[in-house]
PDB file of C-alpha atoms and ligand atoms in Angstrom:
ATOM      1  CA  MET A   1      64.794  45.492-162.980  1.00  0.00           C
ATOM      2  CA  GLU A   2      64.190  41.786-162.588  1.00  0.00           C
ATOM      3  CA  VAL A   3      61.048  40.524-164.338  1.00  0.00           C
ATOM      4  CA  VAL A   4      59.750  37.189-163.082  1.00  0.00           C
ATOM      5  CA  ILE A   5      56.833  35.644-164.962  1.00  0.00           C
ATOM      6  CA  LEU A   6      55.070  32.773-163.226  1.00  0.00           C
ATOM      7  CA  LYS A   7      52.152  30.610-164.320  1.00  0.00           C
ATOM      8  CA  SER A   8      49.446  31.835-161.974  1.00  0.00           C
ATOM      9  CA  ALA A   9      48.490  34.422-159.384  1.00  0.00           C
ATOM     10  CA  ASP A  10      48.923  31.689-156.804  1.00  0.00           C
ATOM     11  CA  GLU A  11      52.537  31.129-157.804  1.00  0.00           C
ATOM     12  CA  VAL A  12      53.118  34.884-157.616  1.00  0.00           C
ATOM     13  CA  ALA A  13      51.856  34.877-154.023  1.00  0.00           C
ATOM     14  CA  ILE A  14      54.015  31.895-153.080  1.00  0.00           C
ATOM     15  CA  TYR A  15      57.141  33.460-154.601  1.00  0.00           C
ATOM     16  CA  ALA A  16      56.499  36.826-152.924  1.00  0.00           C
ATOM     17  CA  ALA A  17      55.871  35.162-149.547  1.00  0.00           C
ATOM     18  CA  LYS A  18      59.153  33.313-149.941  1.00  0.00           C
ATOM     19  CA  LEU A  19      61.016  36.598-150.450  1.00  0.00           C
ATOM     20  CA  VAL A  20      59.363  38.096-147.364  1.00  0.00           C
ATOM     21  CA  GLY A  21      60.316  34.947-145.431  1.00  0.00           C
ATOM     22  CA  VAL A  22      63.949  35.145-146.542  1.00  0.00           C
ATOM     23  CA  LEU A  23      64.118  38.798-145.487  1.00  0.00           C
ATOM     24  CA  LEU A  24      62.569  38.199-142.054  1.00  0.00           C
ATOM     25  CA  LYS A  25      64.886  35.290-141.398  1.00  0.00           C
ATOM     26  CA  SER A  26      67.961  37.465-141.882  1.00  0.00           C
ATOM     27  CA  GLU A  27      66.362  40.647-140.481  1.00  0.00           C
ATOM     28  CA  PRO A  28      63.590  39.795-138.000  1.00  0.00           C
ATOM     29  CA  GLY A  29      63.133  43.511-137.280  1.00  0.00           C
ATOM     30  CA  ALA A  30      62.796  44.524-140.911  1.00  0.00           C
ATOM     31  CA  VAL A  31      60.637  47.432-142.031  1.00  0.00           C
ATOM     32  CA  LEU A  32      57.985  46.431-144.565  1.00  0.00           C
ATOM     33  CA  GLY A  33      56.150  48.767-146.917  1.00  0.00           C
ATOM     34  CA  LEU A  34      52.674  47.353-147.542  1.00  0.00           C
ATOM     35  CA  ALA A  35      49.977  47.773-150.165  1.00  0.00           C
ATOM     36  CA  THR A  36      46.239  47.136-150.125  1.00  0.00           C
ATOM     37  CA  GLY A  37      43.904  46.222-153.005  1.00  0.00           C
ATOM     38  CA  SER A  38      43.030  42.854-154.528  1.00  0.00           C
ATOM     39  CA  THR A  39      46.498  41.847-155.719  1.00  0.00           C
ATOM     40  CA  PRO A  40      48.348  41.383-152.387  1.00  0.00           C
ATOM     41  CA  GLN A  41      45.461  39.488-150.761  1.00  0.00           C
ATOM     42  CA  ALA A  42      46.827  36.108-151.888  1.00  0.00           C
ATOM     43  CA  LEU A  43      50.274  37.067-150.573  1.00  0.00           C
ATOM     44  CA  TYR A  44      48.818  38.034-147.190  1.00  0.00           C
ATOM     45  CA  ARG A  45      46.906  34.734-147.021  1.00  0.00           C
ATOM     46  CA  ARG A  46      50.150  32.891-147.708  1.00  0.00           C
ATOM     47  CA  LEU A  47      52.026  34.887-145.037  1.00  0.00           C
ATOM     48  CA  VAL A  48      49.295  34.070-142.516  1.00  0.00           C
ATOM     49  CA  THR A  49      49.600  30.363-143.378  1.00  0.00           C
ATOM     50  CA  ASN A  50      53.380  30.513-143.013  1.00  0.00           C
ATOM     51  CA  TYR A  51      52.974  32.262-139.657  1.00  0.00           C
ATOM     52  CA  ARG A  52      50.490  29.634-138.443  1.00  0.00           C
ATOM     53  CA  ASP A  53      52.882  26.898-139.558  1.00  0.00           C
ATOM     54  CA  GLY A  54      55.586  28.501-137.409  1.00  0.00           C
ATOM     55  CA  LYS A  55      57.763  29.381-140.396  1.00  0.00           C
ATOM     56  CA  ILE A  56      57.717  33.134-139.958  1.00  0.00           C
ATOM     57  CA  SER A  57      57.264  35.718-137.227  1.00  0.00           C
ATOM     58  CA  PHE A  58      56.362  39.391-137.481  1.00  0.00           C
ATOM     59  CA  LYS A  59      56.958  40.135-133.803  1.00  0.00           C
ATOM     60  CA  ASN A  60      59.704  42.663-134.435  1.00  0.00           C
ATOM     61  CA  VAL A  61      58.497  43.963-137.784  1.00  0.00           C
ATOM     62  CA  THR A  62      57.504  47.565-138.397  1.00  0.00           C
ATOM     63  CA  SER A  63      55.221  48.343-141.322  1.00  0.00           C
ATOM     64  CA  PHE A  64      54.215  51.405-143.293  1.00  0.00           C
ATOM     65  CA  ASN A  65      51.268  51.310-145.640  1.00  0.00           C
ATOM     66  CA  LEU A  66      51.336  53.146-148.911  1.00  0.00           C
ATOM     67  CA  ASP A  67      48.087  55.005-148.652  1.00  0.00           C
ATOM     68  CA  GLU A  68      44.810  55.743-146.918  1.00  0.00           C
ATOM     69  CA  TYR A  69      41.562  57.379-147.978  1.00  0.00           C
ATOM     70  CA  LEU A  70      40.690  60.836-146.753  1.00  0.00           C
ATOM     71  CA  GLY A  71      37.354  61.261-145.026  1.00  0.00           C
ATOM     72  CA  VAL A  72      37.065  57.600-143.998  1.00  0.00           C
ATOM     73  CA  ALA A  73      37.414  56.872-140.274  1.00  0.00           C
ATOM     74  CA  GLN A  74      39.973  54.257-139.317  1.00  0.00           C
ATOM     75  CA  ASP A  75      37.286  51.931-137.927  1.00  0.00           C
ATOM     76  CA  ASN A  76      35.240  52.142-141.140  1.00  0.00           C
ATOM     77  CA  PRO A  77      35.480  48.745-142.879  1.00  0.00           C
ATOM     78  CA  GLN A  78      36.412  50.617-146.092  1.00  0.00           C
ATOM     79  CA  SER A  79      39.531  52.191-144.588  1.00  0.00           C
ATOM     80  CA  TYR A  80      42.858  50.710-145.541  1.00  0.00           C
ATOM     81  CA  ARG A  81      43.605  50.354-141.819  1.00  0.00           C
ATOM     82  CA  SER A  82      40.586  48.036-141.537  1.00  0.00           C
ATOM     83  CA  TYR A  83      41.704  46.162-144.639  1.00  0.00           C
ATOM     84  CA  MET A  84      45.182  45.589-143.158  1.00  0.00           C
ATOM     85  CA  ASN A  85      43.768  44.453-139.802  1.00  0.00           C
ATOM     86  CA  ARG A  86      41.378  42.070-141.539  1.00  0.00           C
ATOM     87  CA  GLU A  87      43.777  40.659-144.141  1.00  0.00           C
ATOM     88  CA  LEU A  88      46.974  40.499-142.092  1.00  0.00           C
ATOM     89  CA  PHE A  89      47.588  42.283-138.812  1.00  0.00           C
ATOM     90  CA  ASP A  90      44.833  40.565-136.789  1.00  0.00           C
ATOM     91  CA  LEU A  91      46.007  37.171-138.043  1.00  0.00           C
ATOM     92  CA  ILE A  92      49.733  37.354-137.236  1.00  0.00           C
ATOM     93  CA  ASP A  93      51.929  38.275-134.274  1.00  0.00           C
ATOM     94  CA  ILE A  94      52.825  41.817-135.380  1.00  0.00           C
ATOM     95  CA  ASP A  95      52.675  44.513-132.698  1.00  0.00           C
ATOM     96  CA  LYS A  96      49.988  46.847-134.048  1.00  0.00           C
ATOM     97  CA  GLN A  97      51.733  49.784-132.377  1.00  0.00           C
ATOM     98  CA  ASN A  98      54.429  49.291-135.011  1.00  0.00           C
ATOM     99  CA  THR A  99      52.050  49.373-137.974  1.00  0.00           C
ATOM    100  CA  PHE A 100      51.511  52.728-139.639  1.00  0.00           C
ATOM    101  CA  VAL A 101      48.984  53.957-142.180  1.00  0.00           C
ATOM    102  CA  PRO A 102      49.037  57.561-143.469  1.00  0.00           C
ATOM    103  CA  ASP A 103      45.637  58.468-142.055  1.00  0.00           C
ATOM    104  CA  CYS A 104      44.696  62.113-141.866  1.00  0.00           C
ATOM    105  CA  LYS A 105      41.796  63.079-139.654  1.00  0.00           C
ATOM    106  CA  ASP A 106      39.318  65.802-140.700  1.00  0.00           C
ATOM    107  CA  ASN A 107      40.831  68.368-138.320  1.00  0.00           C
ATOM    108  CA  GLU A 108      44.449  67.625-139.237  1.00  0.00           C
ATOM    109  CA  ASN A 109      46.613  69.515-141.700  1.00  0.00           C
ATOM    110  CA  PRO A 110      47.477  67.035-144.493  1.00  0.00           C
ATOM    111  CA  ARG A 111      50.857  68.683-145.050  1.00  0.00           C
ATOM    112  CA  GLU A 112      51.847  68.095-141.435  1.00  0.00           C
ATOM    113  CA  VAL A 113      50.514  64.546-141.511  1.00  0.00           C
ATOM    114  CA  GLY A 114      52.509  63.806-144.668  1.00  0.00           C
ATOM    115  CA  GLN A 115      55.675  65.256-143.181  1.00  0.00           C
ATOM    116  CA  ARG A 116      55.162  63.281-139.965  1.00  0.00           C
ATOM    117  CA  TYR A 117      54.768  60.064-141.941  1.00  0.00           C
ATOM    118  CA  GLU A 118      58.007  60.720-143.816  1.00  0.00           C
ATOM    119  CA  ASP A 119      59.808  61.499-140.536  1.00  0.00           C
ATOM    120  CA  ARG A 120      58.474  58.325-138.965  1.00  0.00           C
ATOM    121  CA  MET A 121      59.709  56.199-141.866  1.00  0.00           C
ATOM    122  CA  ARG A 122      63.118  57.802-141.670  1.00  0.00           C
ATOM    123  CA  LEU A 123      63.252  57.268-137.903  1.00  0.00           C
ATOM    124  CA  ALA A 124      62.449  53.590-138.411  1.00  0.00           C
ATOM    125  CA  GLY A 125      65.515  53.364-140.647  1.00  0.00           C
ATOM    126  CA  GLY A 126      63.660  53.399-143.969  1.00  0.00           C
ATOM    127  CA  VAL A 127      61.736  50.646-145.696  1.00  0.00           C
ATOM    128  CA  ASP A 128      63.646  47.404-146.349  1.00  0.00           C
ATOM    129  CA  LEU A 129      61.081  45.812-148.632  1.00  0.00           C
ATOM    130  CA  GLN A 130      58.270  47.669-150.335  1.00  0.00           C
ATOM    131  CA  ILE A 131      55.359  45.608-151.683  1.00  0.00           C
ATOM    132  CA  LEU A 132      53.505  47.301-154.533  1.00  0.00           C
ATOM    133  CA  GLY A 133      50.554  46.674-156.809  1.00  0.00           C
ATOM    134  CA  ILE A 134      49.966  48.647-159.984  1.00  0.00           C
ATOM    135  CA  GLY A 135      46.850  50.491-161.115  1.00  0.00           C
ATOM    136  CA  GLY A 136      45.380  49.944-164.572  1.00  0.00           C
ATOM    137  CA  ASN A 137      46.649  53.452-165.354  1.00  0.00           C
ATOM    138  CA  GLY A 138      50.174  52.732-164.119  1.00  0.00           C
ATOM    139  CA  HIS A 139      49.811  54.294-160.669  1.00  0.00           C
ATOM    140  CA  ILE A 140      51.803  53.058-157.671  1.00  0.00           C
ATOM    141  CA  GLY A 141      50.397  53.929-154.287  1.00  0.00           C
ATOM    142  CA  PHE A 142      47.876  56.571-155.295  1.00  0.00           C
ATOM    143  CA  ASN A 143      50.439  58.433-157.364  1.00  0.00           C
ATOM    144  CA  GLU A 144      48.271  58.975-160.396  1.00  0.00           C
ATOM    145  CA  PRO A 145      49.623  59.739-163.892  1.00  0.00           C
ATOM    146  CA  SER A 146      51.321  63.165-163.905  1.00  0.00           C
ATOM    147  CA  SER A 147      52.375  62.833-160.239  1.00  0.00           C
ATOM    148  CA  SER A 148      55.772  64.331-159.551  1.00  0.00           C
ATOM    149  CA  LEU A 149      58.479  61.698-159.729  1.00  0.00           C
ATOM    150  CA  GLY A 150      60.086  63.466-156.765  1.00  0.00           C
ATOM    151  CA  SER A 151      56.942  63.502-154.617  1.00  0.00           C
ATOM    152  CA  ARG A 152      56.698  62.640-150.920  1.00  0.00           C
ATOM    153  CA  THR A 153      53.691  61.659-148.772  1.00  0.00           C
ATOM    154  CA  ARG A 154      50.802  63.992-149.544  1.00  0.00           C
ATOM    155  CA  VAL A 155      47.163  64.161-150.654  1.00  0.00           C
ATOM    156  CA  LYS A 156      46.278  63.133-154.202  1.00  0.00           C
ATOM    157  CA  THR A 157      43.031  63.409-156.114  1.00  0.00           C
ATOM    158  CA  LEU A 158      42.064  60.039-157.565  1.00  0.00           C
ATOM    159  CA  THR A 159      41.527  59.870-161.320  1.00  0.00           C
ATOM    160  CA  ARG A 160      38.201  58.897-162.852  1.00  0.00           C
ATOM    161  CA  GLN A 161      39.773  55.604-163.939  1.00  0.00           C
ATOM    162  CA  THR A 162      40.901  54.748-160.402  1.00  0.00           C
ATOM    163  CA  LEU A 163      37.479  55.699-159.010  1.00  0.00           C
ATOM    164  CA  HIS A 164      35.870  53.491-161.635  1.00  0.00           C
ATOM    165  CA  ASP A 165      38.295  50.579-161.030  1.00  0.00           C
ATOM    166  CA  ASN A 166      37.716  50.728-157.274  1.00  0.00           C
ATOM    167  CA  SER A 167      33.953  51.283-157.426  1.00  0.00           C
ATOM    168  CA  ARG A 168      33.549  47.478-157.381  1.00  0.00           C
ATOM    169  CA  LEU A 169      34.523  47.581-153.713  1.00  0.00           C
ATOM    170  CA  PHE A 170      31.788  50.016-152.633  1.00  0.00           C
ATOM    171  CA  THR A 171      28.042  49.423-152.414  1.00  0.00           C
ATOM    172  CA  LYS A 172      25.685  51.980-153.959  1.00  0.00           C
ATOM    173  CA  ASP A 173      24.981  53.621-150.605  1.00  0.00           C
ATOM    174  CA  GLU A 174      28.577  53.751-149.459  1.00  0.00           C
ATOM    175  CA  PHE A 175      30.677  56.906-149.677  1.00  0.00           C
ATOM    176  CA  GLN A 176      33.525  56.407-152.162  1.00  0.00           C
ATOM    177  CA  PRO A 177      36.375  58.769-151.336  1.00  0.00           C
ATOM    178  CA  LYS A 178      37.928  60.822-154.128  1.00  0.00           C
ATOM    179  CA  LEU A 179      41.022  61.841-152.172  1.00  0.00           C
ATOM    180  CA  ALA A 180      43.770  59.839-150.549  1.00  0.00           C
ATOM    181  CA  MET A 181      46.957  60.433-148.609  1.00  0.00           C
ATOM    182  CA  THR A 182      49.703  58.476-150.331  1.00  0.00           C
ATOM    183  CA  MET A 183      53.402  57.906-150.021  1.00  0.00           C
ATOM    184  CA  GLY A 184      55.031  59.803-152.876  1.00  0.00           C
ATOM    185  CA  ILE A 185      57.062  58.371-155.713  1.00  0.00           C
ATOM    186  CA  ALA A 186      60.332  59.464-154.078  1.00  0.00           C
ATOM    187  CA  SER A 187      59.171  57.926-150.778  1.00  0.00           C
ATOM    188  CA  ILE A 188      58.574  54.605-152.564  1.00  0.00           C
ATOM    189  CA  MET A 189      61.887  54.788-154.412  1.00  0.00           C
ATOM    190  CA  ALA A 190      63.721  55.185-151.080  1.00  0.00           C
ATOM    191  CA  ALA A 191      62.928  51.562-150.177  1.00  0.00           C
ATOM    192  CA  ARG A 192      65.973  49.300-150.322  1.00  0.00           C
ATOM    193  CA  LYS A 193      64.097  46.621-152.242  1.00  0.00           C
ATOM    194  CA  ILE A 194      60.875  46.829-154.216  1.00  0.00           C
ATOM    195  CA  LEU A 195      58.593  43.948-155.089  1.00  0.00           C
ATOM    196  CA  LEU A 196      55.745  44.826-157.446  1.00  0.00           C
ATOM    197  CA  LEU A 197      53.008  42.245-157.991  1.00  0.00           C
ATOM    198  CA  ALA A 198      50.709  42.335-161.023  1.00  0.00           C
ATOM    199  CA  THR A 199      48.219  39.633-161.932  1.00  0.00           C
ATOM    200  CA  GLY A 200      45.395  39.342-164.458  1.00  0.00           C
ATOM    201  CA  ALA A 201      44.788  40.577-167.983  1.00  0.00           C
ATOM    202  CA  GLY A 202      43.568  43.959-166.747  1.00  0.00           C
ATOM    203  CA  LYS A 203      47.147  44.855-165.806  1.00  0.00           C
ATOM    204  CA  ALA A 204      48.848  43.853-169.089  1.00  0.00           C
ATOM    205  CA  ASP A 205      48.817  47.338-170.599  1.00  0.00           C
ATOM    206  CA  ALA A 206      50.133  49.084-167.468  1.00  0.00           C
ATOM    207  CA  VAL A 207      52.779  46.359-167.082  1.00  0.00           C
ATOM    208  CA  VAL A 208      54.234  46.788-170.574  1.00  0.00           C
ATOM    209  CA  ARG A 209      54.311  50.571-170.116  1.00  0.00           C
ATOM    210  CA  MET A 210      56.079  50.175-166.767  1.00  0.00           C
ATOM    211  CA  ILE A 211      58.743  47.762-168.002  1.00  0.00           C
ATOM    212  CA  GLU A 212      59.266  48.573-171.662  1.00  0.00           C
ATOM    213  CA  GLY A 213      57.829  52.055-172.075  1.00  0.00           C
ATOM    214  CA  PRO A 214      59.599  55.349-171.590  1.00  0.00           C
ATOM    215  CA  LEU A 215      60.240  56.632-168.088  1.00  0.00           C
ATOM    216  CA  THR A 216      57.442  59.130-167.668  1.00  0.00           C
ATOM    217  CA  ALA A 217      55.256  60.658-164.971  1.00  0.00           C
ATOM    218  CA  MET A 218      52.314  59.571-167.140  1.00  0.00           C
ATOM    219  CA  CYS A 219      53.111  56.002-166.051  1.00  0.00           C
ATOM    220  CA  PRO A 220      54.356  56.481-162.473  1.00  0.00           C
ATOM    221  CA  ALA A 221      55.399  52.809-162.181  1.00  0.00           C
ATOM    222  CA  SER A 222      57.953  53.354-164.974  1.00  0.00           C
ATOM    223  CA  ILE A 223      60.131  55.077-162.341  1.00  0.00           C
ATOM    224  CA  LEU A 224      60.986  51.580-161.109  1.00  0.00           C
ATOM    225  CA  GLN A 225      63.297  51.322-164.131  1.00  0.00           C
ATOM    226  CA  MET A 226      65.553  53.601-162.061  1.00  0.00           C
ATOM    227  CA  HIS A 227      65.466  51.531-158.861  1.00  0.00           C
ATOM    228  CA  GLU A 228      68.591  49.538-158.102  1.00  0.00           C
ATOM    229  CA  ASP A 229      66.747  46.528-156.718  1.00  0.00           C
ATOM    230  CA  ALA A 230      63.233  46.135-158.112  1.00  0.00           C
ATOM    231  CA  THR A 231      61.603  42.789-158.855  1.00  0.00           C
ATOM    232  CA  ILE A 232      58.425  42.693-160.929  1.00  0.00           C
ATOM    233  CA  LEU A 233      56.405  39.538-160.280  1.00  0.00           C
ATOM    234  CA  LEU A 234      53.821  38.753-162.952  1.00  0.00           C
ATOM    235  CA  ASP A 235      51.429  35.988-163.827  1.00  0.00           C
ATOM    236  CA  GLU A 236      51.048  34.914-167.467  1.00  0.00           C
ATOM    237  CA  GLN A 237      48.005  37.110-168.045  1.00  0.00           C
ATOM    238  CA  ALA A 238      49.698  40.288-166.902  1.00  0.00           C
ATOM    239  CA  ALA A 239      52.733  39.526-169.103  1.00  0.00           C
ATOM    240  CA  THR A 240      50.989  39.051-172.467  1.00  0.00           C
ATOM    241  CA  GLN A 241      52.068  42.370-174.011  1.00  0.00           C
ATOM    242  CA  LEU A 242      55.777  42.194-173.171  1.00  0.00           C
ATOM    243  CA  GLN A 243      58.029  42.258-176.244  1.00  0.00           C
ATOM    244  CA  ASN A 244      61.154  41.129-174.445  1.00  0.00           C
ATOM    245  CA  ARG A 245      59.607  38.046-172.848  1.00  0.00           C
ATOM    246  CA  ASP A 246      62.262  35.555-173.989  1.00  0.00           C
ATOM    247  CA  TYR A 247      64.977  37.527-172.281  1.00  0.00           C
ATOM    248  CA  TYR A 248      63.077  37.805-168.976  1.00  0.00           C
ATOM    249  CA  ASP A 249      62.523  34.042-168.900  1.00  0.00           C
ATOM    250  CA  LEU A 250      66.162  33.356-169.694  1.00  0.00           C
ATOM    251  CA  ALA A 251      67.414  35.790-167.058  1.00  0.00           C
ATOM    252  CA  TYR A 252      65.014  34.315-164.497  1.00  0.00           C
ATOM    253  CA  LEU A 253      66.365  30.797-165.077  1.00  0.00           C
ATOM    254  CA  GLN A 254      69.963  32.027-164.815  1.00  0.00           C
ATOM    255  CA  ASN A 255      69.230  33.980-161.634  1.00  0.00           C
ATOM    256  CA  GLU A 256      67.463  31.025-160.018  1.00  0.00           C
ATOM    257  CA  SER A 257      70.433  28.781-160.702  1.00  0.00           C
ATOM    258  CA  LEU A 258      72.793  31.398-159.248  1.00  0.00           C
ATOM    259  CA  LYS A 259      70.569  31.597-156.178  1.00  0.00           C
ATOM    260  CA  GLU A 260      70.747  27.835-155.801  1.00  0.00           C
ATOM    261  CA  ARG A 261      74.528  27.874-155.964  1.00  0.00           C
ATOM    262  CA  PHE A 262      75.250  30.970-153.903  1.00  0.00           C
ATOM    263  CA  GLY A 263      72.140  31.522-151.806  1.00  0.00           C
ATOM    264  CA  VAL A 264      70.003  34.574-152.267  1.00  0.00           C
ATOM    265  CA  PHE A 265      71.357  36.585-155.115  1.00  0.00           C
ATOM    266  CA  ASP A 266      69.765  39.845-156.109  1.00  0.00           C
ATOM    267  CA  ALA A 267      69.933  40.441-159.810  1.00  0.00           C
ATOM    268  CA  ASP A 268      68.442  43.500-161.431  1.00  0.00           C
TER     269      ASP A 268
HETATM  270  C1  F6R B   1      46.970  50.094-152.771  1.00  0.00           C
HETATM  271  C2  F6R B   1      47.642  50.875-153.791  1.00  0.00           C
HETATM  272  C3  F6R B   1      47.274  50.797-155.231  1.00  0.00           C
HETATM  273  C4  F6R B   1      46.976  49.398-155.719  1.00  0.00           C
HETATM  274  C5  F6R B   1      46.545  49.414-157.186  1.00  0.00           C
HETATM  275  C6  F6R B   1      46.154  48.038-157.674  1.00  0.00           C
HETATM  276  O1  F6R B   1      47.491  50.357-151.498  1.00  0.00           O
HETATM  277  O2  F6R B   1      48.492  51.607-153.441  1.00  0.00           O
HETATM  278  O3  F6R B   1      48.331  51.345-155.997  1.00  0.00           O
HETATM  279  O4  F6R B   1      48.097  48.585-155.553  1.00  0.00           O
HETATM  280  O5  F6R B   1      45.478  50.275-157.363  1.00  0.00           O
HETATM  281  O6  F6R B   1      45.015  47.618-157.004  1.00  0.00           O
HETATM  282  P1  F6R B   1      44.458  46.147-157.165  1.00  0.00           P
HETATM  283  O7  F6R B   1      45.468  45.237-156.589  1.00  0.00           O
HETATM  284  O8  F6R B   1      43.169  46.148-156.385  1.00  0.00           O
HETATM  285  O9  F6R B   1      44.255  45.933-158.617  1.00  0.00           O
END
């Protein structure tokens, strides 16, 4: 696990966009795993800017989103499909036919939809780079605490904490879904590289449990300790509870100097 602590959320977005840029330069047809929520918004803004500046193209990219609400139509502004269109897809040159969200219509069997999503990811060659956020309770995707560490795409019931955390995004009259279809923990772990972004003081507790706590289904993000190429990008506020901070800073400096000498160098 590589832990990179930067000064601000802005720097986190810039660094993450740089990694996406490096990947797309060497693999223009890469498969991206994408997240929604507040955290990746700054990254998406940066990617859009880089696209407009002619530095990056998504023409041959395929993408798979982590999750989607159940019972919310795709054209509902609250759906994660709408979020992705608004924040990224409508603003870049990606072919929307190659963008996938695990949406499950009312008349569809969630098991079959989940299986289809897994098959589709496999057919695309698997995810090259998975972008993640982290919930205040340590969830990744909508894999809530106690989710099976071996899980695949399926329906999950959202915890009270997640419903509370996300209630800020719904008006009083809007329906807030309590169920979601989400990539499983094993589906996420199958990505060749993982980049988890966490910013703000509200994430500090989940971050220390993910990085320095025991590997446990009660903090699903702690599974990333087992991934062979996971980078955790934090701002100062999200890093305040880390005990091993000195080491992460030292390792970051060493890795950056290796990257300068030898080009991109993945250290975990
Ligand atoms: C979103 C997702 C979630 C979020 C997490 C953090 O697709 O899978 O795991 O990444 O809930 O959300 P924010 O960034 O809004 O704090």
